[in-house]
């Protein structure tokens, strides 16, 4: 069986991030050598992204739903205010047995309003709504990961580690092998490293200076940070690289054997992609 015929059935699951680690490695190695399959992946990724954006626009809250939501919140605030006034007159604190029913009523009202709004949209069954919500939530989570990487780059705290001999001590917190990535071939000067919390996970953060530009390189468990779900796939140096931009900063990510590398910088996306593709870990 030819490599393309063996890999072709795996491409859709690869784009969706549903393959096992060994299959991901097999597909990525094939994409390095096969431009046809790499084009199929780019096309599939583009179609899914366009479909997801269209669905998200279509399920934006209607004016009627927003009005019902505001009315429900106003009613709950009014009832809570009246309860406080009544209990204040009695010179007693607001007990938990009063707070809990009020909060529960608010939650029930909001859930009812949302379900009423969804049920009035023709042609949308429960399974379709659930799938759309899950897809949107997954995309939102990855977007938030990228936003947090950009935030740490834009507001970089002082590094915790400036001695290369201490870098391996970051591994227990990050959960993957951590070595100092070398960017010396571009004249980048390493300034220090830290461990940063990102969406209840942790990543190692390496700070560099390159011709007056700040470069932040993150090292993390690629299974916990699926950045490729929303970034554009490219092939650089025969490697699959994922590129995007947020708030004027470019983002480029690469995965190697379960370890993810992502660069945030004010360089353009072509330069960021070249940087991340050239990473070699210094042992």
Tab-separated table of C-alpha atoms in Angstrom:
chain	number	residue	atom	x	y	z
A	1	UNK	CA	0.000	0.000	0.000
A	2	UNK	CA	1.361	3.447	-0.921
A	3	UNK	CA	2.014	5.968	1.885
A	4	UNK	CA	-0.766	8.264	0.625
A	5	UNK	CA	-3.373	5.469	0.612
A	6	UNK	CA	-2.420	4.537	4.159
A	7	UNK	CA	-2.454	8.118	5.478
A	8	UNK	CA	-5.464	9.470	3.551
A	9	UNK	CA	-8.119	7.921	5.881
A	10	UNK	CA	-6.362	9.561	8.845
A	11	UNK	CA	-6.300	13.131	7.533
A	12	UNK	CA	-9.761	14.218	8.725
A	13	UNK	CA	-9.114	12.904	12.242
A	14	UNK	CA	-5.681	14.568	12.113
A	15	UNK	CA	-7.260	17.951	11.318
A	16	UNK	CA	-9.785	17.418	14.146
A	17	UNK	CA	-7.009	16.537	16.625
A	18	UNK	CA	-8.482	13.093	17.298
A	19	UNK	CA	-5.539	10.831	16.424
A	20	UNK	CA	-3.346	8.960	18.881
A	21	UNK	CA	0.176	10.294	19.362
A	22	UNK	CA	1.826	7.610	17.190
A	23	UNK	CA	-0.626	8.258	14.341
A	24	UNK	CA	-0.077	12.024	14.615
A	25	UNK	CA	3.648	11.437	14.230
A	26	UNK	CA	3.085	9.191	11.201
A	27	UNK	CA	0.849	11.774	9.487
A	28	UNK	CA	3.174	14.687	10.262
A	29	UNK	CA	6.154	12.810	8.846
A	30	UNK	CA	4.157	12.020	5.702
A	31	UNK	CA	3.072	15.666	5.270
A	32	UNK	CA	6.707	16.724	5.290
A	33	UNK	CA	7.320	14.706	2.118
A	34	UNK	CA	3.906	14.875	0.400
A	35	UNK	CA	2.735	18.293	-0.792
A	36	UNK	CA	-0.525	16.801	-2.100
A	37	UNK	CA	-1.596	15.515	1.311
A	38	UNK	CA	-0.336	18.729	2.948
A	39	UNK	CA	-2.617	20.668	0.562
A	40	UNK	CA	-5.514	18.391	1.523
A	41	UNK	CA	-4.903	19.167	5.190
A	42	UNK	CA	-4.773	22.915	4.535
A	43	UNK	CA	-7.993	22.740	2.521
A	44	UNK	CA	-9.789	20.665	5.160
A	45	UNK	CA	-8.620	23.012	7.915
A	46	UNK	CA	-9.815	26.028	5.925
A	47	UNK	CA	-13.230	24.474	5.256
A	48	UNK	CA	-13.734	23.566	8.896
A	49	UNK	CA	-12.691	27.041	10.027
A	50	UNK	CA	-15.073	28.690	7.542
A	51	UNK	CA	-17.919	26.396	8.593
A	52	UNK	CA	-17.241	27.023	12.273
A	53	UNK	CA	-17.231	30.791	11.759
A	54	UNK	CA	-20.487	30.617	9.775
A	55	UNK	CA	-22.164	28.521	12.485
A	56	UNK	CA	-20.991	30.845	15.244
A	57	UNK	CA	-22.379	33.853	13.390
A	58	UNK	CA	-25.659	32.041	12.852
A	59	UNK	CA	-26.122	31.190	16.543
A	60	UNK	CA	-25.464	34.682	17.894
A	61	UNK	CA	-28.127	35.649	20.487
A	62	UNK	CA	-31.236	37.286	19.078
A	63	UNK	CA	-32.514	40.644	20.331
A	64	UNK	CA	-35.475	38.859	21.938
A	65	UNK	CA	-33.209	36.512	23.895
A	66	UNK	CA	-31.097	39.406	25.160
A	67	UNK	CA	-34.232	41.250	26.298
A	68	UNK	CA	-35.498	38.183	28.169
A	69	UNK	CA	-32.080	37.735	29.750
A	70	UNK	CA	-31.953	41.339	30.947
A	71	UNK	CA	-35.506	41.089	32.273
A	72	UNK	CA	-34.717	37.881	34.166
A	73	UNK	CA	-31.600	39.401	35.736
A	74	UNK	CA	-33.469	42.583	36.687
A	75	UNK	CA	-36.252	40.556	38.294
A	76	UNK	CA	-33.766	38.484	40.311
A	77	UNK	CA	-31.907	41.628	41.445
A	78	UNK	CA	-35.203	43.172	42.542
A	79	UNK	CA	-36.232	40.058	44.488
A	80	UNK	CA	-32.805	39.839	46.110
A	81	UNK	CA	-32.926	43.531	47.036
A	82	UNK	CA	-36.349	43.106	48.623
A	83	UNK	CA	-35.126	40.075	50.556
A	84	UNK	CA	-32.134	42.050	51.872
A	85	UNK	CA	-34.343	44.954	52.928
A	86	UNK	CA	-36.727	42.611	54.710
A	87	UNK	CA	-33.940	40.832	56.550
A	88	UNK	CA	-32.159	44.121	57.321
A	89	UNK	CA	-35.323	45.368	59.029
A	90	UNK	CA	-35.276	42.225	61.101
A	91	UNK	CA	-31.594	43.006	61.956
A	92	UNK	CA	-30.324	39.660	60.781
A	93	UNK	CA	-27.822	38.592	58.077
A	94	UNK	CA	-28.970	37.065	54.813
A	95	UNK	CA	-28.846	33.303	55.546
A	96	UNK	CA	-27.607	30.662	53.116
A	97	UNK	CA	-31.060	29.093	52.957
A	98	UNK	CA	-32.265	32.348	51.336
A	99	UNK	CA	-29.248	32.918	49.096
A	100	UNK	CA	-29.262	29.446	47.569
A	101	UNK	CA	-32.910	29.494	46.355
A	102	UNK	CA	-32.412	32.963	44.859
A	103	UNK	CA	-29.278	31.867	42.972
A	104	UNK	CA	-30.963	28.650	41.859
A	105	UNK	CA	-33.980	30.584	40.600
A	106	UNK	CA	-31.718	32.878	38.604
A	107	UNK	CA	-29.866	29.951	37.054
A	108	UNK	CA	-33.124	28.218	36.187
A	109	UNK	CA	-34.536	31.391	34.630
A	110	UNK	CA	-31.448	31.900	32.461
A	111	UNK	CA	-31.421	28.258	31.351
A	112	UNK	CA	-35.121	28.449	30.481
A	113	UNK	CA	-34.598	31.647	28.508
A	114	UNK	CA	-31.733	30.109	26.526
A	115	UNK	CA	-33.624	26.907	25.771
A	116	UNK	CA	-36.714	28.880	24.725
A	117	UNK	CA	-34.645	30.974	22.344
A	118	UNK	CA	-32.959	27.895	20.821
A	119	UNK	CA	-36.213	25.976	20.450
A	120	UNK	CA	-37.700	28.790	18.377
A	121	UNK	CA	-34.987	28.531	15.756
A	122	UNK	CA	-36.293	26.277	12.943
A	123	UNK	CA	-34.306	23.282	11.762
A	124	UNK	CA	-32.019	23.042	14.778
A	125	UNK	CA	-32.292	19.817	16.766
A	126	UNK	CA	-30.802	19.120	20.170
A	127	UNK	CA	-27.861	17.169	18.770
A	128	UNK	CA	-27.009	19.979	16.344
A	129	UNK	CA	-27.113	22.579	19.101
A	130	UNK	CA	-24.916	20.448	21.338
A	131	UNK	CA	-22.355	19.857	18.578
A	132	UNK	CA	-22.244	23.563	17.758
A	133	UNK	CA	-21.799	24.508	21.392
A	134	UNK	CA	-19.003	21.999	21.913
A	135	UNK	CA	-17.232	23.122	18.756
A	136	UNK	CA	-17.500	26.751	19.803
A	137	UNK	CA	-16.286	26.026	23.323
A	138	UNK	CA	-13.274	24.072	22.050
A	139	UNK	CA	-12.350	26.873	19.677
A	140	UNK	CA	-12.817	29.481	22.390
A	141	UNK	CA	-10.546	27.523	24.737
A	142	UNK	CA	-7.705	27.356	22.196
A	143	UNK	CA	-8.150	31.049	21.401
A	144	UNK	CA	-7.860	31.795	25.125
A	145	UNK	CA	-4.636	29.775	25.308
A	146	UNK	CA	-3.168	31.867	22.513
A	147	UNK	CA	-4.393	35.096	24.133
A	148	UNK	CA	-2.684	34.150	27.396
A	149	UNK	CA	0.575	33.402	25.583
A	150	UNK	CA	0.356	36.846	23.968
A	151	UNK	CA	-0.449	38.488	27.312
A	152	UNK	CA	2.589	36.945	28.998
A	153	UNK	CA	4.746	38.083	26.090
A	154	UNK	CA	3.361	41.635	26.116
A	155	UNK	CA	3.603	41.952	29.927
A	156	UNK	CA	6.601	39.753	30.636
A	157	UNK	CA	7.500	39.455	34.344
A	158	UNK	CA	11.108	39.163	35.487
A	159	UNK	CA	12.444	35.644	34.703
A	160	UNK	CA	12.689	33.171	37.578
A	161	UNK	CA	15.726	31.325	36.146
A	162	UNK	CA	18.796	32.892	34.541
A	163	UNK	CA	21.199	29.993	35.090
A	164	UNK	CA	21.078	27.378	32.320
A	165	UNK	CA	21.995	24.668	34.850
A	166	UNK	CA	18.628	25.167	36.587
A	167	UNK	CA	16.410	24.868	33.522
A	168	UNK	CA	15.808	21.125	33.880
A	169	UNK	CA	14.281	21.779	37.300
A	170	UNK	CA	11.290	23.282	35.461
A	171	UNK	CA	10.323	19.873	34.037
A	172	UNK	CA	8.183	18.612	36.967
A	173	UNK	CA	5.953	21.672	36.703
A	174	UNK	CA	5.625	21.565	32.916
A	175	UNK	CA	5.281	17.784	32.548
A	176	UNK	CA	7.538	17.361	29.495
A	177	UNK	CA	11.312	17.442	28.931
A	178	UNK	CA	12.521	21.054	29.116
A	179	UNK	CA	15.795	22.064	27.491
A	180	UNK	CA	17.029	25.523	26.518
A	181	UNK	CA	15.949	26.071	22.884
A	182	UNK	CA	18.807	27.570	20.901
A	183	UNK	CA	18.192	30.491	18.518
A	184	UNK	CA	21.848	31.474	18.323
A	185	UNK	CA	21.987	31.059	14.546
A	186	UNK	CA	19.804	34.172	14.333
A	187	UNK	CA	21.794	36.098	16.934
A	188	UNK	CA	19.056	35.813	19.576
A	189	UNK	CA	20.266	36.360	23.138
A	190	UNK	CA	18.613	34.353	25.919
A	191	UNK	CA	17.600	36.432	28.962
A	192	UNK	CA	15.905	33.950	31.286
A	193	UNK	CA	13.109	31.437	31.860
A	194	UNK	CA	9.980	31.040	33.982
A	195	UNK	CA	7.052	28.683	34.431
A	196	UNK	CA	3.738	30.391	33.625
A	197	UNK	CA	0.199	29.157	34.398
A	198	UNK	CA	-2.000	28.986	31.295
A	199	UNK	CA	-5.626	27.779	31.466
A	200	UNK	CA	-5.013	25.565	34.516
A	201	UNK	CA	-1.892	24.144	32.859
A	202	UNK	CA	1.765	25.193	32.985
A	203	UNK	CA	4.281	26.030	30.286
A	204	UNK	CA	7.951	26.961	30.372
A	205	UNK	CA	8.579	30.481	29.073
A	206	UNK	CA	11.960	31.455	27.574
A	207	UNK	CA	12.742	35.104	26.876
A	208	UNK	CA	15.099	36.229	24.100
A	209	UNK	CA	16.268	39.517	22.592
A	210	UNK	CA	16.760	39.632	18.808
A	211	UNK	CA	17.892	42.863	17.111
A	212	UNK	CA	15.814	44.988	19.468
A	213	UNK	CA	12.796	42.659	19.314
A	214	UNK	CA	11.526	40.634	22.247
A	215	UNK	CA	10.876	36.969	21.529
A	216	UNK	CA	9.055	34.665	23.960
A	217	UNK	CA	9.282	30.936	23.332
A	218	UNK	CA	6.962	28.575	25.206
A	219	UNK	CA	7.593	24.871	25.800
A	220	UNK	CA	4.616	22.746	26.843
A	221	UNK	CA	2.758	19.447	26.578
A	222	UNK	CA	1.296	19.622	23.062
A	223	UNK	CA	-1.640	17.374	24.022
A	224	UNK	CA	-2.798	20.001	26.540
A	225	UNK	CA	-2.202	22.997	24.277
A	226	UNK	CA	-3.729	22.091	20.846
A	227	UNK	CA	-2.807	25.413	19.220
A	228	UNK	CA	-3.007	23.974	15.717
A	229	UNK	CA	-6.802	23.816	16.072
A	230	UNK	CA	-7.111	27.511	15.151
A	231	UNK	CA	-3.738	28.401	13.583
A	232	UNK	CA	-2.932	28.216	9.873
A	233	UNK	CA	-0.834	25.178	8.849
A	234	UNK	CA	2.337	25.740	6.837
A	235	UNK	CA	5.381	23.708	5.883
A	236	UNK	CA	8.709	25.323	6.845
A	237	UNK	CA	12.020	23.464	6.547
A	238	UNK	CA	9.950	20.369	5.687
A	239	UNK	CA	8.192	20.634	9.056
A	240	UNK	CA	4.482	21.303	9.748
A	241	UNK	CA	4.252	24.710	11.459
A	242	UNK	CA	1.095	26.506	12.623
A	243	UNK	CA	0.951	30.291	12.323
A	244	UNK	CA	-1.405	33.106	13.325
A	245	UNK	CA	-1.540	36.564	14.861
A	246	UNK	CA	-3.220	38.233	17.838
A	247	UNK	CA	-3.295	41.932	18.735
A	248	UNK	CA	-0.355	42.823	16.527
A	249	UNK	CA	1.842	39.896	17.633
A	250	UNK	CA	2.610	36.860	15.501
A	251	UNK	CA	2.293	33.317	16.862
A	252	UNK	CA	4.074	30.285	15.405
A	253	UNK	CA	3.830	26.786	16.870
A	254	UNK	CA	5.518	23.438	16.258
A	255	UNK	CA	5.101	19.984	17.811
A	256	UNK	CA	7.886	17.439	18.236
A	257	UNK	CA	7.206	14.054	19.864
A	258	UNK	CA	4.585	15.354	22.276
A	259	UNK	CA	6.475	18.556	23.125
A	260	UNK	CA	5.026	21.814	21.821
A	261	UNK	CA	6.970	24.976	21.012
A	262	UNK	CA	5.275	28.322	20.394
A	263	UNK	CA	6.845	31.701	19.660
A	264	UNK	CA	5.206	35.061	20.361
A	265	UNK	CA	6.881	38.165	18.939
A	266	UNK	CA	6.310	41.405	17.031
A	267	UNK	CA	8.222	39.985	14.055
A	268	UNK	CA	6.094	39.059	11.048
A	269	UNK	CA	4.548	35.596	10.770
A	270	UNK	CA	7.078	34.437	8.174
A	271	UNK	CA	9.982	35.243	10.521
A	272	UNK	CA	8.195	33.665	13.494
A	273	UNK	CA	7.534	30.488	11.506
A	274	UNK	CA	11.202	30.322	10.486
A	275	UNK	CA	12.313	30.787	14.096
A	276	UNK	CA	10.122	28.042	15.526
A	277	UNK	CA	11.043	25.632	12.711
A	278	UNK	CA	14.748	26.095	13.471
A	279	UNK	CA	14.516	25.228	17.184
A	280	UNK	CA	17.125	22.835	18.474
A	281	UNK	CA	17.150	21.946	22.178
A	282	UNK	CA	20.468	22.482	23.961
A	283	UNK	CA	21.151	19.546	26.309
